[in-house]
PDB file of N, CA, C and O in Angstrom:
ATOM      1  N   MET M   8       0.883  -1.107   0.148  1.00 58.00           N
ATOM      2  CA  MET M   8      -0.072   0.049  -0.395  1.00 58.00           C
ATOM      3  C   MET M   8       0.809   1.208   0.186  1.00 58.00           C
ATOM      4  O   MET M   8       1.754   1.153   0.629  1.00 58.00           O
ATOM      5  N   SER M   9       0.757   2.182  -0.906  1.00 69.00           N
ATOM      6  CA  SER M   9       1.462   3.256  -0.696  1.00 69.00           C
ATOM      7  C   SER M   9       1.289   4.193   0.212  1.00 69.00           C
ATOM      8  O   SER M   9       0.078   4.445   0.410  1.00 69.00           O
ATOM      9  N   ARG M  10       2.169   5.256   0.477  1.00 82.00           N
ATOM     10  CA  ARG M  10       1.859   6.268   1.515  1.00 82.00           C
ATOM     11  C   ARG M  10       1.275   7.582   0.855  1.00 82.00           C
ATOM     12  O   ARG M  10       1.722   7.604  -0.220  1.00 82.00           O
ATOM     13  N   ILE M  11       0.686   8.133   1.155  1.00 90.00           N
ATOM     14  CA  ILE M  11      -0.078   9.509   1.022  1.00 90.00           C
ATOM     15  C   ILE M  11       1.077  10.383   2.099  1.00 90.00           C
ATOM     16  O   ILE M  11       1.062  10.472   2.933  1.00 90.00           O
ATOM     17  N   THR M  12       1.617  11.486   1.405  1.00 90.00           N
ATOM     18  CA  THR M  12       2.125  12.808   1.355  1.00 90.00           C
ATOM     19  C   THR M  12       1.466  13.929   2.016  1.00 90.00           C
ATOM     20  O   THR M  12       0.169  13.848   1.871  1.00 90.00           O
ATOM     21  N   PRO M  13       1.781  14.536   3.272  1.00 90.00           N
ATOM     22  CA  PRO M  13       1.264  15.710   3.445  1.00 90.00           C
ATOM     23  C   PRO M  13       0.691  16.757   2.310  1.00 90.00           C
ATOM     24  O   PRO M  13      -0.338  17.128   2.468  1.00 90.00           O
ATOM     25  N   GLU M  14       1.220  16.924   1.027  1.00 92.00           N
ATOM     26  CA  GLU M  14       1.106  17.795   0.188  1.00 92.00           C
ATOM     27  C   GLU M  14      -0.292  16.893  -0.398  1.00 92.00           C
ATOM     28  O   GLU M  14      -1.151  17.552  -0.645  1.00 92.00           O
ATOM     29  N   GLN M  15      -0.306  15.814  -0.465  1.00 93.00           N
ATOM     30  CA  GLN M  15      -1.421  15.059  -1.140  1.00 93.00           C
ATOM     31  C   GLN M  15      -2.555  15.182  -0.161  1.00 93.00           C
ATOM     32  O   GLN M  15      -3.692  15.407  -0.637  1.00 93.00           O
ATOM     33  N   ALA M  16      -2.580  14.658   1.046  1.00 94.00           N
ATOM     34  CA  ALA M  16      -3.532  14.943   1.892  1.00 94.00           C
ATOM     35  C   ALA M  16      -4.497  16.145   1.879  1.00 94.00           C
ATOM     36  O   ALA M  16      -5.606  16.193   2.360  1.00 94.00           O
ATOM     37  N   GLU M  17      -3.398  17.014   1.874  1.00 94.00           N
ATOM     38  CA  GLU M  17      -4.231  18.513   1.666  1.00 94.00           C
ATOM     39  C   GLU M  17      -4.924  18.722   0.471  1.00 94.00           C
ATOM     40  O   GLU M  17      -6.084  19.513   0.598  1.00 94.00           O
ATOM     41  N   LYS M  18      -4.979  17.928  -0.300  1.00 95.00           N
ATOM     42  CA  LYS M  18      -5.798  18.344  -1.670  1.00 95.00           C
ATOM     43  C   LYS M  18      -6.951  17.298  -1.816  1.00 95.00           C
ATOM     44  O   LYS M  18      -7.971  17.616  -2.555  1.00 95.00           O
ATOM     45  N   LEU M  19      -6.945  16.328  -0.470  1.00 97.00           N
ATOM     46  CA  LEU M  19      -8.404  15.479  -0.265  1.00 97.00           C
ATOM     47  C   LEU M  19      -9.439  16.231  -0.026  1.00 97.00           C
ATOM     48  O   LEU M  19      -9.193  16.671   1.074  1.00 97.00           O
ATOM     49  N   GLU M  20     -10.717  15.465  -0.087  1.00 97.00           N
ATOM     50  CA  GLU M  20     -11.890  16.438   0.254  1.00 97.00           C
ATOM     51  C   GLU M  20     -11.986  15.250   1.302  1.00 97.00           C
ATOM     52  O   GLU M  20     -12.439  14.375   1.225  1.00 97.00           O
ATOM     53  N   TRP M  21     -11.537  15.859   2.687  1.00 97.00           N
ATOM     54  CA  TRP M  21     -12.107  14.640   3.880  1.00 97.00           C
ATOM     55  C   TRP M  21     -13.478  14.691   4.368  1.00 97.00           C
ATOM     56  O   TRP M  21     -14.110  16.286   4.598  1.00 97.00           O
ATOM     57  N   ILE M  22     -14.077  13.933   5.143  1.00 96.00           N
ATOM     58  CA  ILE M  22     -15.340  13.622   5.383  1.00 96.00           C
ATOM     59  C   ILE M  22     -15.079  13.534   6.886  1.00 96.00           C
ATOM     60  O   ILE M  22     -14.863  12.545   7.190  1.00 96.00           O
ATOM     61  N   ARG M  23     -15.931  14.530   7.371  1.00 93.00           N
ATOM     62  CA  ARG M  23     -15.685  14.346   8.763  1.00 93.00           C
ATOM     63  C   ARG M  23     -17.033  13.563   9.703  1.00 93.00           C
ATOM     64  O   ARG M  23     -18.133  14.193   9.502  1.00 93.00           O
ATOM     65  N   ALA M  24     -16.889  12.262  10.649  1.00 88.00           N
ATOM     66  CA  ALA M  24     -17.859  12.255  11.111  1.00 88.00           C
ATOM     67  C   ALA M  24     -17.748  12.688  12.721  1.00 88.00           C
ATOM     68  O   ALA M  24     -16.925  12.685  13.394  1.00 88.00           O
ATOM     69  N   GLU M  25     -18.568  13.724  12.827  1.00 78.00           N
ATOM     70  CA  GLU M  25     -18.719  14.214  13.834  1.00 78.00           C
ATOM     71  C   GLU M  25     -19.365  13.715  15.538  1.00 78.00           C
ATOM     72  O   GLU M  25     -19.636  13.148  15.131  1.00 78.00           O
ATOM     73  N   VAL M  26     -18.213  14.296  16.040  1.00 75.00           N
ATOM     74  CA  VAL M  26     -18.595  13.888  17.959  1.00 75.00           C
ATOM     75  C   VAL M  26     -19.475  14.200  18.337  1.00 75.00           C
ATOM     76  O   VAL M  26     -20.201  15.689  18.157  1.00 75.00           O
ATOM     77  N   GLU M  27     -20.380  14.026  19.643  1.00 74.00           N
ATOM     78  CA  GLU M  27     -21.424  14.095  19.787  1.00 74.00           C
ATOM     79  C   GLU M  27     -21.256  15.439  20.303  1.00 74.00           C
ATOM     80  O   GLU M  27     -22.278  16.427  20.575  1.00 74.00           O
ATOM     81  N   ASP M  28     -20.392  15.581  21.145  1.00 72.00           N
ATOM     82  CA  ASP M  28     -20.120  16.940  21.775  1.00 72.00           C
ATOM     83  C   ASP M  28     -20.130  18.336  20.954  1.00 72.00           C
ATOM     84  O   ASP M  28     -19.885  19.395  21.298  1.00 72.00           O
ATOM     85  N   GLY M  29     -19.800  18.014  19.712  1.00 69.00           N
ATOM     86  CA  GLY M  29     -19.335  19.472  18.491  1.00 69.00           C
ATOM     87  C   GLY M  29     -18.262  19.645  18.632  1.00 69.00           C
ATOM     88  O   GLY M  29     -17.846  20.865  17.827  1.00 69.00           O
ATOM     89  N   SER M  30     -17.070  19.158  19.737  1.00 70.00           N
ATOM     90  CA  SER M  30     -15.980  19.818  19.303  1.00 70.00           C
ATOM     91  C   SER M  30     -15.231  18.949  18.040  1.00 70.00           C
ATOM     92  O   SER M  30     -15.801  18.321  17.295  1.00 70.00           O
ATOM     93  N   ASP M  31     -13.868  19.665  17.632  1.00 69.00           N
ATOM     94  CA  ASP M  31     -13.301  19.517  16.990  1.00 69.00           C
ATOM     95  C   ASP M  31     -12.176  18.449  16.879  1.00 69.00           C
ATOM     96  O   ASP M  31     -10.991  17.406  16.023  1.00 69.00           O
ATOM     97  N   GLU M  32     -11.946  18.092  18.363  1.00 72.00           N
ATOM     98  CA  GLU M  32     -10.835  17.146  18.469  1.00 72.00           C
ATOM     99  C   GLU M  32     -11.479  15.830  18.641  1.00 72.00           C
ATOM    100  O   GLU M  32     -12.713  15.386  18.752  1.00 72.00           O
ATOM    101  N   HIS M  33     -10.716  15.071  18.561  1.00 78.00           N
ATOM    102  CA  HIS M  33     -10.914  13.440  17.983  1.00 78.00           C
ATOM    103  C   HIS M  33     -11.650  12.925  16.825  1.00 78.00           C
ATOM    104  O   HIS M  33     -12.469  11.736  17.123  1.00 78.00           O
ATOM    105  N   CYS M  34     -11.867  13.624  15.889  1.00 89.00           N
ATOM    106  CA  CYS M  34     -12.924  13.207  15.300  1.00 89.00           C
ATOM    107  C   CYS M  34     -11.928  12.684  14.069  1.00 89.00           C
ATOM    108  O   CYS M  34     -10.859  12.465  13.721  1.00 89.00           O
ATOM    109  N   PHE M  35     -12.734  11.509  13.346  1.00 91.00           N
ATOM    110  CA  PHE M  35     -12.738  10.591  12.481  1.00 91.00           C
ATOM    111  C   PHE M  35     -12.808  11.253  11.101  1.00 91.00           C
ATOM    112  O   PHE M  35     -14.138  11.936  10.743  1.00 91.00           O
ATOM    113  N   GLU M  36     -11.682  11.111  10.140  1.00 96.00           N
ATOM    114  CA  GLU M  36     -12.194  11.806   8.957  1.00 96.00           C
ATOM    115  C   GLU M  36     -11.826  10.567   7.793  1.00 96.00           C
ATOM    116  O   GLU M  36     -11.046   9.678   8.165  1.00 96.00           O
ATOM    117  N   VAL M  37     -12.290  10.232   6.734  1.00 97.00           N
ATOM    118  CA  VAL M  37     -11.944   9.564   5.595  1.00 97.00           C
ATOM    119  C   VAL M  37     -12.015  10.422   4.434  1.00 97.00           C
ATOM    120  O   VAL M  37     -13.250  11.624   4.618  1.00 97.00           O
ATOM    121  N   ALA M  38     -11.401   9.856   3.165  1.00 97.00           N
ATOM    122  CA  ALA M  38     -11.305  10.540   2.095  1.00 97.00           C
ATOM    123  C   ALA M  38     -10.616   9.634   1.107  1.00 97.00           C
ATOM    124  O   ALA M  38     -10.385   8.634   1.637  1.00 97.00           O
ATOM    125  N   ALA M  39     -11.966   9.547  -0.470  1.00 96.00           N
ATOM    126  CA  ALA M  39     -11.293   8.668  -1.317  1.00 96.00           C
ATOM    127  C   ALA M  39     -10.078   9.304  -2.128  1.00 96.00           C
ATOM    128  O   ALA M  39      -9.880  10.627  -2.012  1.00 96.00           O
ATOM    129  N   GLY M  40      -9.153   8.503  -2.336  1.00 94.00           N
ATOM    130  CA  GLY M  40      -7.521   8.602  -2.772  1.00 94.00           C
ATOM    131  C   GLY M  40      -7.693   8.410  -4.173  1.00 94.00           C
ATOM    132  O   GLY M  40      -8.577   7.881  -5.087  1.00 94.00           O
ATOM    133  N   GLU M  41      -6.246   8.327  -4.660  1.00 92.00           N
ATOM    134  CA  GLU M  41      -6.584   7.793  -6.374  1.00 92.00           C
ATOM    135  C   GLU M  41      -6.457   6.447  -6.771  1.00 92.00           C
ATOM    136  O   GLU M  41      -6.467   5.586  -5.392  1.00 92.00           O
ATOM    137  N   GLY M  42      -7.241   6.313  -7.583  1.00 93.00           N
ATOM    138  CA  GLY M  42      -7.542   4.661  -7.963  1.00 93.00           C
ATOM    139  C   GLY M  42      -8.636   4.246  -7.080  1.00 93.00           C
ATOM    140  O   GLY M  42      -9.652   5.038  -6.757  1.00 93.00           O
ATOM    141  N   ASP M  43      -8.614   3.070  -6.109  1.00 94.00           N
ATOM    142  CA  ASP M  43      -9.282   2.859  -5.200  1.00 94.00           C
ATOM    143  C   ASP M  43      -8.666   2.558  -3.565  1.00 94.00           C
ATOM    144  O   ASP M  43      -9.213   2.038  -3.057  1.00 94.00           O
ATOM    145  N   LEU M  44      -8.312   3.747  -3.458  1.00 96.00           N
ATOM    146  CA  LEU M  44      -7.556   4.081  -2.036  1.00 96.00           C
ATOM    147  C   LEU M  44      -8.355   4.849  -1.342  1.00 96.00           C
ATOM    148  O   LEU M  44      -9.201   5.370  -2.066  1.00 96.00           O
ATOM    149  N   ILE M  45      -8.834   4.291   0.145  1.00 97.00           N
ATOM    150  CA  ILE M  45      -9.352   5.226   0.924  1.00 97.00           C
ATOM    151  C   ILE M  45      -8.149   5.393   2.049  1.00 97.00           C
ATOM    152  O   ILE M  45      -7.594   4.388   2.358  1.00 97.00           O
ATOM    153  N   HIS M  46      -8.373   6.752   2.351  1.00 97.00           N
ATOM    154  CA  HIS M  46      -7.388   7.283   3.581  1.00 97.00           C
ATOM    155  C   HIS M  46      -7.954   7.694   4.934  1.00 97.00           C
ATOM    156  O   HIS M  46      -9.366   8.229   4.677  1.00 97.00           O
ATOM    157  N   ILE M  47      -8.182   7.518   5.973  1.00 97.00           N
ATOM    158  CA  ILE M  47      -8.270   7.431   7.128  1.00 97.00           C
ATOM    159  C   ILE M  47      -7.624   8.134   8.283  1.00 97.00           C
ATOM    160  O   ILE M  47      -6.297   7.799   7.868  1.00 97.00           O
ATOM    161  N   ARG M  48      -8.059   9.168   8.956  1.00 95.00           N
ATOM    162  CA  ARG M  48      -7.359  10.082   9.816  1.00 95.00           C
ATOM    163  C   ARG M  48      -8.002  10.603  11.076  1.00 95.00           C
ATOM    164  O   ARG M  48      -9.388  10.399  10.829  1.00 95.00           O
ATOM    165  N   GLN M  49      -7.665  10.894  12.346  1.00 93.00           N
ATOM    166  CA  GLN M  49      -8.076  11.395  13.105  1.00 93.00           C
ATOM    167  C   GLN M  49      -7.816  13.220  12.932  1.00 93.00           C
ATOM    168  O   GLN M  49      -6.277  13.477  12.785  1.00 93.00           O
ATOM    169  N   THR M  50      -8.511  13.868  13.294  1.00 90.00           N
ATOM    170  CA  THR M  50      -8.339  15.413  13.595  1.00 90.00           C
ATOM    171  C   THR M  50      -7.289  15.619  14.249  1.00 90.00           C
ATOM    172  O   THR M  50      -6.614  16.674  14.162  1.00 90.00           O
ATOM    173  N   ASP M  51      -6.923  15.046  15.866  1.00 90.00           N
ATOM    174  CA  ASP M  51      -5.818  15.533  16.334  1.00 90.00           C
ATOM    175  C   ASP M  51      -4.908  15.422  16.092  1.00 90.00           C
ATOM    176  O   ASP M  51      -3.592  15.339  16.403  1.00 90.00           O
ATOM    177  N   GLU M  52      -4.400  13.997  14.868  1.00 92.00           N
ATOM    178  CA  GLU M  52      -3.068  13.504  14.567  1.00 92.00           C
ATOM    179  C   GLU M  52      -3.229  13.384  12.911  1.00 92.00           C
ATOM    180  O   GLU M  52      -3.347  12.269  12.606  1.00 92.00           O
ATOM    181  N   PRO M  53      -3.371  14.991  12.431  1.00 92.00           N
ATOM    182  CA  PRO M  53      -3.477  14.717  10.587  1.00 92.00           C
ATOM    183  C   PRO M  53      -2.595  13.788   9.958  1.00 92.00           C
ATOM    184  O   PRO M  53      -2.961  13.638   8.801  1.00 92.00           O
ATOM    185  N   GLU M  54      -1.514  14.202  10.375  1.00 92.00           N
ATOM    186  CA  GLU M  54      -0.409  13.344  10.270  1.00 92.00           C
ATOM    187  C   GLU M  54      -0.235  11.608   9.927  1.00 92.00           C
ATOM    188  O   GLU M  54       0.414  11.422   9.015  1.00 92.00           O
ATOM    189  N   LYS M  55      -0.786  11.529  11.058  1.00 94.00           N
ATOM    190  CA  LYS M  55      -1.053   9.986  10.871  1.00 94.00           C
ATOM    191  C   LYS M  55      -2.027   9.261   9.799  1.00 94.00           C
ATOM    192  O   LYS M  55      -3.566   9.267  10.419  1.00 94.00           O
ATOM    193  N   ILE M  56      -2.080   8.724   8.757  1.00 96.00           N
ATOM    194  CA  ILE M  56      -3.169   8.395   7.923  1.00 96.00           C
ATOM    195  C   ILE M  56      -2.651   6.843   7.570  1.00 96.00           C
ATOM    196  O   ILE M  56      -1.788   6.507   7.376  1.00 96.00           O
ATOM    197  N   VAL M  57      -4.097   6.192   7.692  1.00 96.00           N
ATOM    198  CA  VAL M  57      -4.085   4.529   7.370  1.00 96.00           C
ATOM    199  C   VAL M  57      -4.758   4.708   5.837  1.00 96.00           C
ATOM    200  O   VAL M  57      -5.726   5.488   5.702  1.00 96.00           O
ATOM    201  N   THR M  58      -4.293   3.927   5.186  1.00 96.00           N
ATOM    202  CA  THR M  58      -4.652   3.980   3.803  1.00 96.00           C
ATOM    203  C   THR M  58      -5.303   2.435   3.725  1.00 96.00           C
ATOM    204  O   THR M  58      -4.437   1.370   3.958  1.00 96.00           O
ATOM    205  N   THR M  59      -6.488   2.363   2.551  1.00 96.00           N
ATOM    206  CA  THR M  59      -7.260   1.134   2.758  1.00 96.00           C
ATOM    207  C   THR M  59      -7.857   0.705   1.169  1.00 96.00           C
ATOM    208  O   THR M  59      -7.578   2.028   0.467  1.00 96.00           O
ATOM    209  N   THR M  60      -8.288  -0.148   0.744  1.00 96.00           N
ATOM    210  CA  THR M  60      -8.694   0.095  -0.343  1.00 96.00           C
ATOM    211  C   THR M  60     -10.193  -0.096  -0.151  1.00 96.00           C
ATOM    212  O   THR M  60     -10.837  -0.284   0.873  1.00 96.00           O
ATOM    213  N   GLN M  61     -10.845   0.139  -1.508  1.00 96.00           N
ATOM    214  CA  GLN M  61     -12.484   0.479  -1.166  1.00 96.00           C
ATOM    215  C   GLN M  61     -13.038  -0.590  -0.673  1.00 96.00           C
ATOM    216  O   GLN M  61     -14.213  -0.620  -0.106  1.00 96.00           O
ATOM    217  N   ALA M  62     -12.867  -1.705  -1.427  1.00 97.00           N
ATOM    218  CA  ALA M  62     -13.050  -3.294  -0.705  1.00 97.00           C
ATOM    219  C   ALA M  62     -13.016  -3.420   0.509  1.00 97.00           C
ATOM    220  O   ALA M  62     -14.175  -3.636   1.128  1.00 97.00           O
ATOM    221  N   LYS M  63     -11.857  -3.254   0.740  1.00 97.00           N
ATOM    222  CA  LYS M  63     -11.775  -3.664   2.214  1.00 97.00           C
ATOM    223  C   LYS M  63     -12.516  -2.342   3.299  1.00 97.00           C
ATOM    224  O   LYS M  63     -13.496  -2.659   4.272  1.00 97.00           O
ATOM    225  N   TRP M  64     -12.563  -1.251   2.774  1.00 96.00           N
ATOM    226  CA  TRP M  64     -13.565  -0.133   3.370  1.00 96.00           C
ATOM    227  C   TRP M  64     -14.934  -0.665   3.485  1.00 96.00           C
ATOM    228  O   TRP M  64     -15.543  -0.689   4.806  1.00 96.00           O
ATOM    229  N   HIS M  65     -15.428  -0.997   2.646  1.00 97.00           N
ATOM    230  CA  HIS M  65     -16.890  -1.316   1.940  1.00 97.00           C
ATOM    231  C   HIS M  65     -17.076  -2.438   3.217  1.00 97.00           C
ATOM    232  O   HIS M  65     -18.295  -2.123   3.992  1.00 97.00           O
ATOM    233  N   ALA M  66     -16.182  -3.519   3.395  1.00 97.00           N
ATOM    234  CA  ALA M  66     -16.369  -4.442   3.977  1.00 97.00           C
ATOM    235  C   ALA M  66     -16.288  -3.808   5.245  1.00 97.00           C
ATOM    236  O   ALA M  66     -17.418  -4.741   6.579  1.00 97.00           O
ATOM    237  N   PHE M  67     -15.351  -3.335   6.140  1.00 96.00           N
ATOM    238  CA  PHE M  67     -15.844  -2.786   7.217  1.00 96.00           C
ATOM    239  C   PHE M  67     -17.215  -1.988   7.528  1.00 96.00           C
ATOM    240  O   PHE M  67     -17.722  -2.413   8.604  1.00 96.00           O
ATOM    241  N   VAL M  68     -17.405  -1.163   6.538  1.00 95.00           N
ATOM    242  CA  VAL M  68     -18.677  -0.385   6.996  1.00 95.00           C
ATOM    243  C   VAL M  68     -19.908  -1.478   6.989  1.00 95.00           C
ATOM    244  O   VAL M  68     -20.946  -1.109   7.941  1.00 95.00           O
ATOM    245  N   LEU M  69     -19.735  -2.185   6.078  1.00 97.00           N
ATOM    246  CA  LEU M  69     -20.624  -3.330   6.347  1.00 97.00           C
ATOM    247  C   LEU M  69     -20.775  -3.985   7.912  1.00 97.00           C
ATOM    248  O   LEU M  69     -21.976  -4.522   8.044  1.00 97.00           O
ATOM    249  N   GLY M  70     -19.872  -4.710   8.240  1.00 96.00           N
ATOM    250  CA  GLY M  70     -19.828  -5.191   9.684  1.00 96.00           C
ATOM    251  C   GLY M  70     -20.079  -3.713  10.644  1.00 96.00           C
ATOM    252  O   GLY M  70     -20.714  -4.166  11.368  1.00 96.00           O
ATOM    253  N   VAL M  71     -19.598  -2.496  10.229  1.00 94.00           N
ATOM    254  CA  VAL M  71     -20.791  -1.847  11.623  1.00 94.00           C
ATOM    255  C   VAL M  71     -21.999  -1.653  11.152  1.00 94.00           C
ATOM    256  O   VAL M  71     -22.508  -1.692  12.420  1.00 94.00           O
ATOM    257  N   GLN M  72     -22.580  -2.055  10.278  1.00 96.00           N
ATOM    258  CA  GLN M  72     -23.766  -1.492  10.063  1.00 96.00           C
ATOM    259  C   GLN M  72     -24.777  -2.910  10.583  1.00 96.00           C
ATOM    260  O   GLN M  72     -26.003  -2.675  11.180  1.00 96.00           O
ATOM    261  N   ASN M  73     -23.706  -4.220  10.470  1.00 96.00           N
ATOM    262  CA  ASN M  73     -24.240  -5.328  11.400  1.00 96.00           C
ATOM    263  C   ASN M  73     -23.850  -5.068  12.523  1.00 96.00           C
ATOM    264  O   ASN M  73     -24.258  -6.473  13.061  1.00 96.00           O
ATOM    265  N   ASN M  74     -23.323  -4.293  13.192  1.00 94.00           N
ATOM    266  CA  ASN M  74     -23.365  -4.794  14.878  1.00 94.00           C
ATOM    267  C   ASN M  74     -21.966  -5.519  14.757  1.00 94.00           C
ATOM    268  O   ASN M  74     -21.907  -6.056  16.097  1.00 94.00           O
ATOM    269  N   GLU M  75     -21.220  -5.762  13.864  1.00 96.00           N
ATOM    270  CA  GLU M  75     -19.862  -6.572  14.282  1.00 96.00           C
ATOM    271  C   GLU M  75     -19.153  -5.771  15.281  1.00 96.00           C
ATOM    272  O   GLU M  75     -18.249  -7.049  15.645  1.00 96.00           O
ATOM    273  N   PHE M  76     -18.971  -4.891  15.607  1.00 93.00           N
ATOM    274  CA  PHE M  76     -17.660  -4.128  16.288  1.00 93.00           C
ATOM    275  C   PHE M  76     -18.901  -3.425  17.584  1.00 93.00           C
ATOM    276  O   PHE M  76     -17.800  -2.695  17.929  1.00 93.00           O
ATOM    277  N   ASP M  77     -19.765  -3.830  17.699  1.00 92.00           N
ATOM    278  CA  ASP M  77     -20.456  -3.356  18.852  1.00 92.00           C
ATOM    279  C   ASP M  77     -19.739  -3.761  20.208  1.00 92.00           C
ATOM    280  O   ASP M  77     -19.923  -3.166  21.220  1.00 92.00           O
ATOM    281  N   HIS M  78     -19.030  -4.744  20.327  1.00 92.00           N
ATOM    282  CA  HIS M  78     -18.518  -5.247  21.398  1.00 92.00           C
ATOM    283  C   HIS M  78     -17.209  -4.094  22.022  1.00 92.00           C
ATOM    284  O   HIS M  78     -16.702  -4.049  23.043  1.00 92.00           O
ATOM    285  N   PHE M  79     -17.128  -3.474  20.669  1.00 90.00           N
ATOM    286  CA  PHE M  79     -15.866  -2.324  21.184  1.00 90.00           C
ATOM    287  C   PHE M  79     -16.063  -1.024  22.261  1.00 90.00           C
ATOM    288  O   PHE M  79     -15.597  -0.611  22.524  1.00 90.00           O
ATOM    289  N   VAL M  80     -17.267  -1.087  21.865  1.00 87.00           N
ATOM    290  CA  VAL M  80     -17.990   0.205  22.869  1.00 87.00           C
ATOM    291  C   VAL M  80     -19.135  -0.374  23.681  1.00 87.00           C
ATOM    292  O   VAL M  80     -19.724   0.751  24.037  1.00 87.00           O
ATOM    293  N   ASP M  81     -19.093  -1.485  24.190  1.00 88.00           N
ATOM    294  CA  ASP M  81     -20.058  -1.977  25.732  1.00 88.00           C
ATOM    295  C   ASP M  81     -19.559  -1.143  26.600  1.00 88.00           C
ATOM    296  O   ASP M  81     -18.594  -1.158  26.890  1.00 88.00           O
ATOM    297  N   GLY M  82     -20.130  -0.650  27.202  1.00 86.00           N
ATOM    298  CA  GLY M  82     -20.068   0.149  28.358  1.00 86.00           C
ATOM    299  C   GLY M  82     -19.610   1.911  28.191  1.00 86.00           C
ATOM    300  O   GLY M  82     -19.676   2.372  29.148  1.00 86.00           O
ATOM    301  N   VAL M  83     -19.419   2.321  26.744  1.00 79.00           N
ATOM    302  CA  VAL M  83     -19.229   3.488  26.726  1.00 79.00           C
ATOM    303  C   VAL M  83     -20.625   4.361  26.687  1.00 79.00           C
ATOM    304  O   VAL M  83     -21.441   4.061  25.836  1.00 79.00           O
ATOM    305  N   GLU M  84     -20.424   5.230  27.392  1.00 70.00           N
ATOM    306  CA  GLU M  84     -21.845   6.200  27.254  1.00 70.00           C
ATOM    307  C   GLU M  84     -21.734   7.315  26.028  1.00 70.00           C
ATOM    308  O   GLU M  84     -20.656   8.028  25.594  1.00 70.00           O
TER     309      GLU M  84
END
């Protein structure tokens, strides 16, 4: 998987998942990159970017929709 440079990251259209309290800290952002690449980062550490493929991202989103990861947030208010 290729790494994305800070200059390339600045040019992407990042979609932010807002947190409940409305702050800009610790927000999750996703952007489509070249080809079939999907980039993921957090607003508090934008230089740390995880890159995956659209197929793997799609599988993850389906897993979230099917409650496959709910055990990670058990007990979180």
